[in-house]
Every structure is written in C-alpha cells, then in structure tokens.
Amino acid sequence: MELLERDLPITQLDEHVRQAAAGRGRLVLIGGEAGIGKSALLDAFRQRIAGETAVLRASCDALSTPAPLGPVRDLAPALGLTIGEHHLDRDAQERLFRDVLAALTAQGEPTVVIWEDAHWADGATLDLIRFLGRRIDGRQTLHIVTYRDDEIGPAHPLRLILGDLATARSIYRMTLEPLSEEAVQLLAAGSGRDASALYRLTGGNPFFVNEVLAAPGQSVP
C-alpha cells in the first residue's frame, strides 16, 4: 500500500537521525492505534537510511508472561553481548544496561535502534528504555520506540515511563494520525468502491482500508 500523509513524520525522523549522527542522541516515541502504519513508516525510514546508518530492531511480543529482557536478548549478538538465561538481580541488570549503552557508543557510527510494540514489553525492557532515554544525549544513537497509545491506560508501566521521561531533553514524541478522507479516496481510486463509505467504515486506519480494498468485490461492508 502506498504510504500517504506521512511526509512530516519521515522528515522528523530524518532530522532526528542527523542530530544523532552529530552526537546529540535522541529517543523518539511513536504512538498510534493498531494498524495506523507505524511499521510501514519505519520500513520506509529504514530504506531511506540504508547503507548510511546501522539499524537494529527489537520486537516485543504479545505473551501472557513476557520473557524478561526478551527484546534485549534479540539485540545482544549484534552488540557483542551475552545475556544469561537466568533472572538478573538489580545489580546485574544495571551492569547490563550500562553494557548496552557502552556497546551502542562503541559502534563507531550512528546507530538506530527500533523497539517495536513497547506496550507489550516486560518491565526490565521498559526500565532499559528509561535508562537509555536519560543517558543518550551526547551519543551517536537514535532509539525509536513504537507503541499502541490506545492500549496503555493510566497505570500501564509504559505510561509511567512516558511521564518519567517527559522533561528529558533527548526525548521526542510523535503520534500517527488516521488518513484523511482525501487520502482514502486516492487509495480507493480505480477499485470501484465508494471511497466516502470506505472512510466512514475504517476511520482512515490504513490497515483496515487496505484490508477492505484487498477483499473481493466492489462493495464496502
């Protein structure tokens, strides 16, 4: 599906990676409902910086009991780190956090780390994100954290971390909005479907628009 109405967030991410390359580390929080296009936006961004900047990706999984530091274990080989299978006590966890920060700094080039679906992250991973957010200013690293803002209530651990980081100078927040009716009309052009009805049905959510357009027939449910 064509990426529409995302020029501004792409431009903002371009600027954030330039600032990180200049030694002004950033942590960018990207919120939006499921299907709003966070992954599509980051795929487009990765293509833009391919060959210029190292990109690491860690995904949080929708598990009933998330594995402690699961996303960090995914990153460990690329960072040259080894994480044991056993539970880490507070001191060991802090040493690991400092090792992650040091490994990112030692890359010798700007590094982008994408943390996807942080609303599913375990507590230790969220603690690491908070730790990094407070310490990456002055370093060549950009962290991008995506989350579903409609799935984090007032007591959600991620919501608490967002509050903790609100005044940190290296933190930036973005919210992806639904597509406009005009954008939905462009996507529906040639499909034979009623674009206005499609917009009303989907609310401009790109995933749902694409699902309806991919379905057989020309009617809108």
Short mmCIF file of C-alpha atoms in Angstrom, two decimals:
data_model
loop_
_atom_site.label_atom_id
_atom_site.label_comp_id
_atom_site.label_asym_id
_atom_site.label_seq_id
_atom_site.Cartn_x
_atom_site.Cartn_y
_atom_site.Cartn_z
CA MET A 1 0.00 0.00 0.00
CA GLU A 2 1.23 3.45 -0.86
CA LEU A 3 2.49 5.47 2.10
CA LEU A 4 0.36 8.60 2.22
CA GLU A 5 0.33 11.60 4.56
CA ARG A 6 3.50 10.53 6.32
CA ASP A 7 5.89 13.11 4.87
CA LEU A 8 6.08 15.07 8.13
CA PRO A 9 6.99 12.14 10.41
CA ILE A 10 9.52 10.89 7.83
CA THR A 11 11.08 14.37 7.72
CA GLN A 12 11.17 14.47 11.52
CA LEU A 13 12.88 11.08 11.69
CA ASP A 14 15.41 12.24 9.10
CA GLU A 15 16.22 15.20 11.33
CA HIS A 16 16.48 13.03 14.43
CA VAL A 17 18.98 10.69 12.76
CA ARG A 18 21.02 13.69 11.58
CA GLN A 19 21.12 15.03 15.13
CA ALA A 20 22.13 11.61 16.46
CA ALA A 21 24.91 11.40 13.88
CA ALA A 22 26.17 14.74 15.20
CA GLY A 23 26.38 13.30 18.71
CA ARG A 24 23.04 14.51 20.01
CA GLY A 25 21.32 11.25 20.90
CA ARG A 26 17.56 11.02 20.67
CA LEU A 27 14.78 8.76 21.88
CA VAL A 28 11.64 9.11 19.78
CA LEU A 29 8.34 7.68 20.99
CA ILE A 30 5.84 6.95 18.21
CA GLY A 31 2.29 6.27 19.32
CA GLY A 32 -0.79 5.28 17.38
CA GLU A 33 -3.56 2.71 17.27
CA ALA A 34 -3.10 -0.76 15.80
CA GLY A 35 -2.89 -0.63 12.01
CA ILE A 36 -2.13 3.08 11.86
CA GLY A 37 1.11 2.45 9.95
CA LYS A 38 3.92 2.59 12.49
CA SER A 39 5.73 -0.39 10.97
CA ALA A 40 5.18 0.89 7.43
CA LEU A 41 6.61 4.26 8.43
CA LEU A 42 9.71 2.66 9.93
CA ASP A 43 10.17 0.38 6.91
CA ALA A 44 10.21 3.46 4.69
CA PHE A 45 12.62 5.21 7.07
CA ARG A 46 14.97 2.21 7.10
CA GLN A 47 15.07 2.23 3.32
CA ARG A 48 16.00 5.92 3.34
CA ILE A 49 18.98 5.42 5.65
CA ALA A 50 20.09 2.02 4.35
CA GLY A 51 23.85 1.92 3.83
CA GLU A 52 24.37 5.10 5.84
CA THR A 53 23.37 4.11 9.36
CA ALA A 54 23.36 0.84 11.26
CA VAL A 55 19.82 -0.20 12.20
CA LEU A 56 18.99 -2.71 14.93
CA ARG A 57 15.46 -3.93 15.52
CA ALA A 58 13.91 -5.46 18.63
CA SER A 59 10.30 -6.58 18.88
CA CYS A 60 8.19 -7.03 21.99
CA ASP A 61 5.80 -9.98 21.77
CA ALA A 62 2.20 -10.29 22.95
CA LEU A 63 2.89 -13.01 25.50
CA SER A 64 0.82 -13.59 28.62
CA THR A 65 4.13 -13.66 30.51
CA PRO A 66 6.72 -11.68 28.52
CA ALA A 67 10.25 -13.05 28.73
CA PRO A 68 12.42 -10.73 30.84
CA LEU A 69 14.59 -8.62 28.53
CA GLY A 70 13.40 -10.64 25.52
CA PRO A 71 13.94 -7.79 23.03
CA VAL A 72 17.37 -7.09 24.53
CA ARG A 73 18.36 -10.72 24.03
CA ASP A 74 17.49 -10.27 20.35
CA LEU A 75 19.90 -7.32 20.16
CA ALA A 76 22.69 -8.92 22.20
CA PRO A 77 24.55 -10.71 19.35
CA ALA A 78 24.74 -7.53 17.26
CA LEU A 79 26.08 -5.65 20.28
CA GLY A 80 28.60 -8.34 21.18
CA LEU A 81 26.89 -9.03 24.49
CA THR A 82 25.98 -12.27 26.21
CA ILE A 83 22.93 -12.44 28.45
CA GLY A 84 22.45 -15.49 30.63
CA GLU A 85 19.17 -17.34 30.77
CA HIS A 86 18.73 -16.79 34.49
CA HIS A 87 16.94 -13.93 36.20
CA LEU A 88 19.17 -10.90 36.72
CA ASP A 89 19.23 -9.26 40.11
CA ARG A 90 19.20 -5.48 40.38
CA ASP A 91 22.99 -5.09 40.27
CA ALA A 92 23.40 -7.45 37.31
CA GLN A 93 20.60 -5.69 35.47
CA GLU A 94 22.20 -2.29 35.94
CA ARG A 95 25.54 -3.65 34.70
CA LEU A 96 23.77 -4.99 31.63
CA PHE A 97 22.11 -1.63 30.98
CA ARG A 98 25.49 0.10 31.14
CA ASP A 99 26.98 -2.56 28.86
CA VAL A 100 24.22 -1.94 26.30
CA LEU A 101 24.85 1.80 26.41
CA ALA A 102 28.61 1.29 26.08
CA ALA A 103 28.17 -1.18 23.20
CA LEU A 104 25.99 1.27 21.30
CA THR A 105 28.54 4.03 21.84
CA ALA A 106 31.37 1.74 20.71
CA GLN A 107 29.78 1.10 17.32
CA GLY A 108 31.86 3.96 15.88
CA GLU A 109 28.97 5.11 13.69
CA PRO A 110 25.45 6.41 14.20
CA THR A 111 23.19 3.59 15.31
CA VAL A 112 19.41 3.43 15.16
CA VAL A 113 17.63 1.02 17.49
CA ILE A 114 13.94 0.34 16.84
CA TRP A 115 11.91 -1.02 19.75
CA GLU A 116 8.58 -2.20 18.34
CA ASP A 117 5.34 -2.68 20.28
CA ALA A 118 6.62 -1.43 23.62
CA HIS A 119 3.09 -1.73 25.07
CA TRP A 120 3.90 -5.47 25.27
CA ALA A 121 7.38 -5.03 26.77
CA ASP A 122 8.34 -6.64 30.05
CA GLY A 123 9.26 -4.45 32.99
CA ALA A 124 13.02 -4.90 32.65
CA THR A 125 12.97 -3.86 29.00
CA LEU A 126 10.96 -0.77 29.87
CA ASP A 127 13.49 0.01 32.61
CA LEU A 128 16.25 -0.19 29.99
CA ILE A 129 14.39 2.18 27.68
CA ARG A 130 14.05 4.65 30.56
CA PHE A 131 17.74 4.19 31.44
CA LEU A 132 18.80 4.89 27.86
CA GLY A 133 16.45 7.83 27.48
CA ARG A 134 18.14 9.60 30.36
CA ARG A 135 21.69 8.95 29.13
CA ILE A 136 21.86 9.08 25.33
CA ASP A 137 22.22 12.83 24.99
CA GLY A 138 25.74 13.36 23.67
CA ARG A 139 25.92 9.97 21.97
CA GLN A 140 25.56 8.87 18.34
CA THR A 141 22.42 6.83 18.78
CA LEU A 142 18.76 7.17 17.92
CA HIS A 143 16.19 4.99 19.67
CA ILE A 144 12.70 4.73 18.20
CA VAL A 145 10.03 3.22 20.42
CA THR A 146 6.62 2.36 18.97
CA TYR A 147 3.51 1.59 20.97
CA ARG A 148 -0.26 1.48 20.73
CA ASP A 149 -1.43 4.50 22.64
CA ASP A 150 -4.94 3.08 22.95
CA GLU A 151 -3.59 0.09 24.89
CA ILE A 152 -1.73 1.88 27.67
CA GLY A 153 -4.03 3.04 30.43
CA PRO A 154 -3.06 5.40 33.27
CA ALA A 155 -1.50 2.57 35.32
CA HIS A 156 0.33 0.86 32.45
CA PRO A 157 4.10 0.68 33.12
CA LEU A 158 4.88 2.32 29.79
CA ARG A 159 2.58 5.23 30.63
CA LEU A 160 4.52 5.75 33.86
CA ILE A 161 7.81 5.75 31.96
CA LEU A 162 6.47 8.28 29.46
CA GLY A 163 5.75 10.52 32.42
CA ASP A 164 9.21 9.98 33.89
CA LEU A 165 10.88 10.92 30.61
CA ALA A 166 8.61 13.85 29.78
CA THR A 167 11.17 16.50 30.70
CA ALA A 168 14.31 14.75 29.40
CA ARG A 169 15.96 16.87 26.71
CA SER A 170 16.64 13.91 24.42
CA ILE A 171 13.00 12.70 24.31
CA TYR A 172 10.62 13.43 21.44
CA ARG A 173 7.08 12.19 20.92
CA MET A 174 5.11 11.63 17.73
CA THR A 175 1.56 10.41 17.17
CA LEU A 176 0.49 8.94 13.84
CA GLU A 177 -2.96 10.13 12.83
CA PRO A 178 -5.51 8.32 10.65
CA LEU A 179 -5.57 9.07 6.94
CA SER A 180 -7.78 11.86 5.71
CA GLU A 181 -10.79 11.16 3.51
CA GLU A 182 -8.80 12.56 0.58
CA ALA A 183 -6.04 10.01 1.13
CA VAL A 184 -8.56 7.18 1.32
CA GLN A 185 -10.04 8.40 -1.97
CA LEU A 186 -6.60 8.16 -3.57
CA LEU A 187 -6.12 4.61 -2.29
CA ALA A 188 -9.58 3.58 -3.45
CA ALA A 189 -9.24 5.10 -6.91
CA GLY A 190 -9.95 2.50 -9.57
CA SER A 191 -11.28 -0.05 -7.09
CA GLY A 192 -14.91 0.65 -7.84
CA ARG A 193 -15.62 1.13 -4.14
CA ASP A 194 -17.35 4.09 -2.54
CA ALA A 195 -14.42 6.00 -1.02
CA SER A 196 -16.60 8.00 1.37
CA ALA A 197 -18.22 4.84 2.70
CA LEU A 198 -14.78 3.24 2.98
CA TYR A 199 -13.52 6.20 5.01
CA ARG A 200 -16.53 6.07 7.34
CA LEU A 201 -16.11 2.33 7.84
CA THR A 202 -12.37 2.39 8.55
CA GLY A 203 -11.94 5.78 10.16
CA GLY A 204 -8.92 6.28 7.93
CA ASN A 205 -6.96 3.43 9.52
CA PRO A 206 -4.51 2.36 6.77
CA PHE A 207 -4.58 -1.33 7.68
CA PHE A 208 -8.36 -1.55 7.57
CA VAL A 209 -8.50 0.47 4.35
CA ASN A 210 -6.06 -1.96 2.77
CA GLU A 211 -7.97 -4.99 4.05
CA VAL A 212 -11.24 -3.80 2.54
CA LEU A 213 -9.59 -2.92 -0.77
CA ALA A 214 -7.94 -6.34 -0.93
CA ALA A 215 -11.23 -8.17 -0.40
CA PRO A 216 -13.06 -9.49 -3.47
CA GLY A 217 -15.92 -7.49 -4.94
CA GLN A 218 -16.57 -3.78 -5.12
CA SER A 219 -18.89 -3.19 -2.20
CA VAL A 220 -17.98 -1.73 1.17
CA PRO A 221 -19.25 -3.89 4.07
#
